[in-house]
CSV table of C-alpha atoms in Angstrom, one decimal:
chain,number,residue,atom,x,y,z
A,1,MET,CA,-12.7,-6.9,5.0
A,2,GLU,CA,-10.3,-7.5,7.9
A,3,LEU,CA,-6.6,-7.3,7.5
A,4,GLU,CA,-5.3,-10.8,8.0
A,5,MET,CA,-1.8,-11.2,7.0
A,6,ALA,CA,0.9,-13.8,7.6
A,7,ALA,CA,3.7,-12.6,9.8
A,8,ASP,CA,6.2,-12.4,6.9
A,9,GLU,CA,3.7,-10.5,4.7
A,10,LEU,CA,3.0,-8.1,7.6
A,11,LYS,CA,6.7,-7.6,8.3
A,12,SER,CA,7.3,-6.7,4.6
A,13,VAL,CA,4.5,-4.2,4.5
A,14,LEU,CA,5.6,-2.7,7.8
A,15,ASN,CA,9.2,-2.4,6.6
A,16,ARG,CA,8.0,-0.6,3.5
A,17,LEU,CA,5.9,1.8,5.6
A,18,ARG,CA,8.7,2.5,8.0
A,19,ARG,CA,11.1,3.3,5.1
A,20,ALA,CA,8.4,5.6,3.7
A,21,GLN,CA,8.1,7.3,7.0
A,22,GLY,CA,11.8,7.9,7.1
A,23,GLN,CA,11.7,9.2,3.6
A,24,ILE,CA,8.9,11.7,4.5
A,25,ALA,CA,10.9,12.9,7.5
A,26,GLY,CA,13.9,13.4,5.1
A,27,ILE,CA,11.7,15.3,2.6
A,28,ILE,CA,10.5,17.6,5.4
A,29,ARG,CA,14.1,18.4,6.3
A,30,MET,CA,15.0,19.0,2.7
A,31,ILE,CA,12.2,21.5,2.4
A,32,GLU,CA,13.2,23.2,5.7
A,33,GLU,CA,16.8,23.4,4.5
A,34,GLY,CA,15.7,24.9,1.2
A,35,ARG,CA,17.1,22.1,-0.9
A,36,ASP,CA,16.7,21.9,-4.7
A,37,CYS,CA,13.2,21.4,-6.0
A,38,GLU,CA,14.2,18.6,-8.3
A,39,ASP,CA,15.7,16.6,-5.4
A,40,VAL,CA,12.6,17.1,-3.3
A,41,ILE,CA,10.3,15.9,-6.1
A,42,THR,CA,12.5,12.9,-6.7
A,43,GLN,CA,12.2,11.9,-3.1
A,44,LEU,CA,8.4,12.6,-3.1
A,45,ALA,CA,8.1,10.2,-6.1
A,46,ALA,CA,10.1,7.5,-4.3
A,47,VAL,CA,7.9,7.7,-1.2
A,48,SER,CA,4.8,7.7,-3.3
A,49,ARG,CA,6.0,4.4,-5.0
A,50,ALA,CA,6.8,2.9,-1.6
A,51,LEU,CA,3.3,3.7,-0.3
A,52,ASP,CA,1.7,2.3,-3.4
A,53,ARG,CA,3.7,-0.9,-3.1
A,54,ALA,CA,2.6,-1.3,0.5
A,55,GLY,CA,-1.0,-0.7,-0.5
A,56,PHE,CA,-0.9,-3.2,-3.3
A,57,ALA,CA,0.7,-5.8,-1.0
A,58,ILE,CA,-2.2,-5.3,1.4
A,59,ILE,CA,-4.8,-5.6,-1.4
A,60,ALA,CA,-3.1,-8.6,-2.9
A,61,THR,CA,-3.3,-10.4,0.5
A,62,GLY,CA,-6.9,-9.5,0.8
A,63,LEU,CA,-7.5,-10.8,-2.7
A,64,GLN,CA,-5.8,-14.1,-1.7
A,65,HIS,CA,-8.1,-14.5,1.2
A,66,CYS,CA,-11.1,-13.6,-0.9
A,67,MET,CA,-10.2,-16.2,-3.5
A,68,ALA,CA,-9.7,-18.9,-0.8
A,69,ASP,CA,-13.1,-18.0,0.7
A,70,GLY,CA,-14.7,-17.5,-2.7
A,71,ALA,CA,-15.7,-21.0,-3.2
A,72,GLN,CA,-17.9,-20.9,-0.1
A,73,ALA,CA,-19.4,-17.4,-0.8
A,74,ALA,CA,-22.7,-16.8,-2.4
A,75,THR,CA,-22.7,-15.0,-5.8
A,76,GLY,CA,-23.9,-11.7,-4.2
A,77,ASP,CA,-21.1,-11.9,-1.7
A,78,ARG,CA,-18.5,-12.5,-4.4
A,79,ASP,CA,-19.8,-9.6,-6.5
A,80,GLN,CA,-19.8,-7.3,-3.4
A,81,MET,CA,-16.2,-8.4,-2.6
A,82,ARG,CA,-15.1,-7.9,-6.2
A,83,ALA,CA,-16.5,-4.4,-6.2
A,84,ARG,CA,-14.8,-3.6,-2.9
A,85,LEU,CA,-11.4,-4.9,-4.1
A,86,GLU,CA,-11.8,-3.0,-7.4
A,87,LYS,CA,-12.5,0.2,-5.5
A,88,LEU,CA,-9.3,-0.4,-3.4
A,89,PHE,CA,-7.2,-0.9,-6.5
A,90,LEU,CA,-8.5,2.2,-8.1
A,91,SER,CA,-7.9,4.2,-5.0
A,92,LEU,CA,-4.2,3.6,-5.5
A,93,ALA,CA,-4.3,4.4,-9.2
């Protein structure tokens, strides 16, 4: 399944990933500075959510393309695509 996203969808995902990248750099600094464990965990949870949202946005876009192409696909192709999408969703669970 190729990643085909509209420019606005791609921009949104990239922005989320860049924010997460900045958060990870901040977490590394916090650990190096010996910051409070609770603060570090709070930031880790935030970056985890940001990554999950980016992943779900990518999967949702893939699902949109699959649904559009689904009318043309053979039953075996649809079943295979469904299994692949399910596996992607579960990988983020």
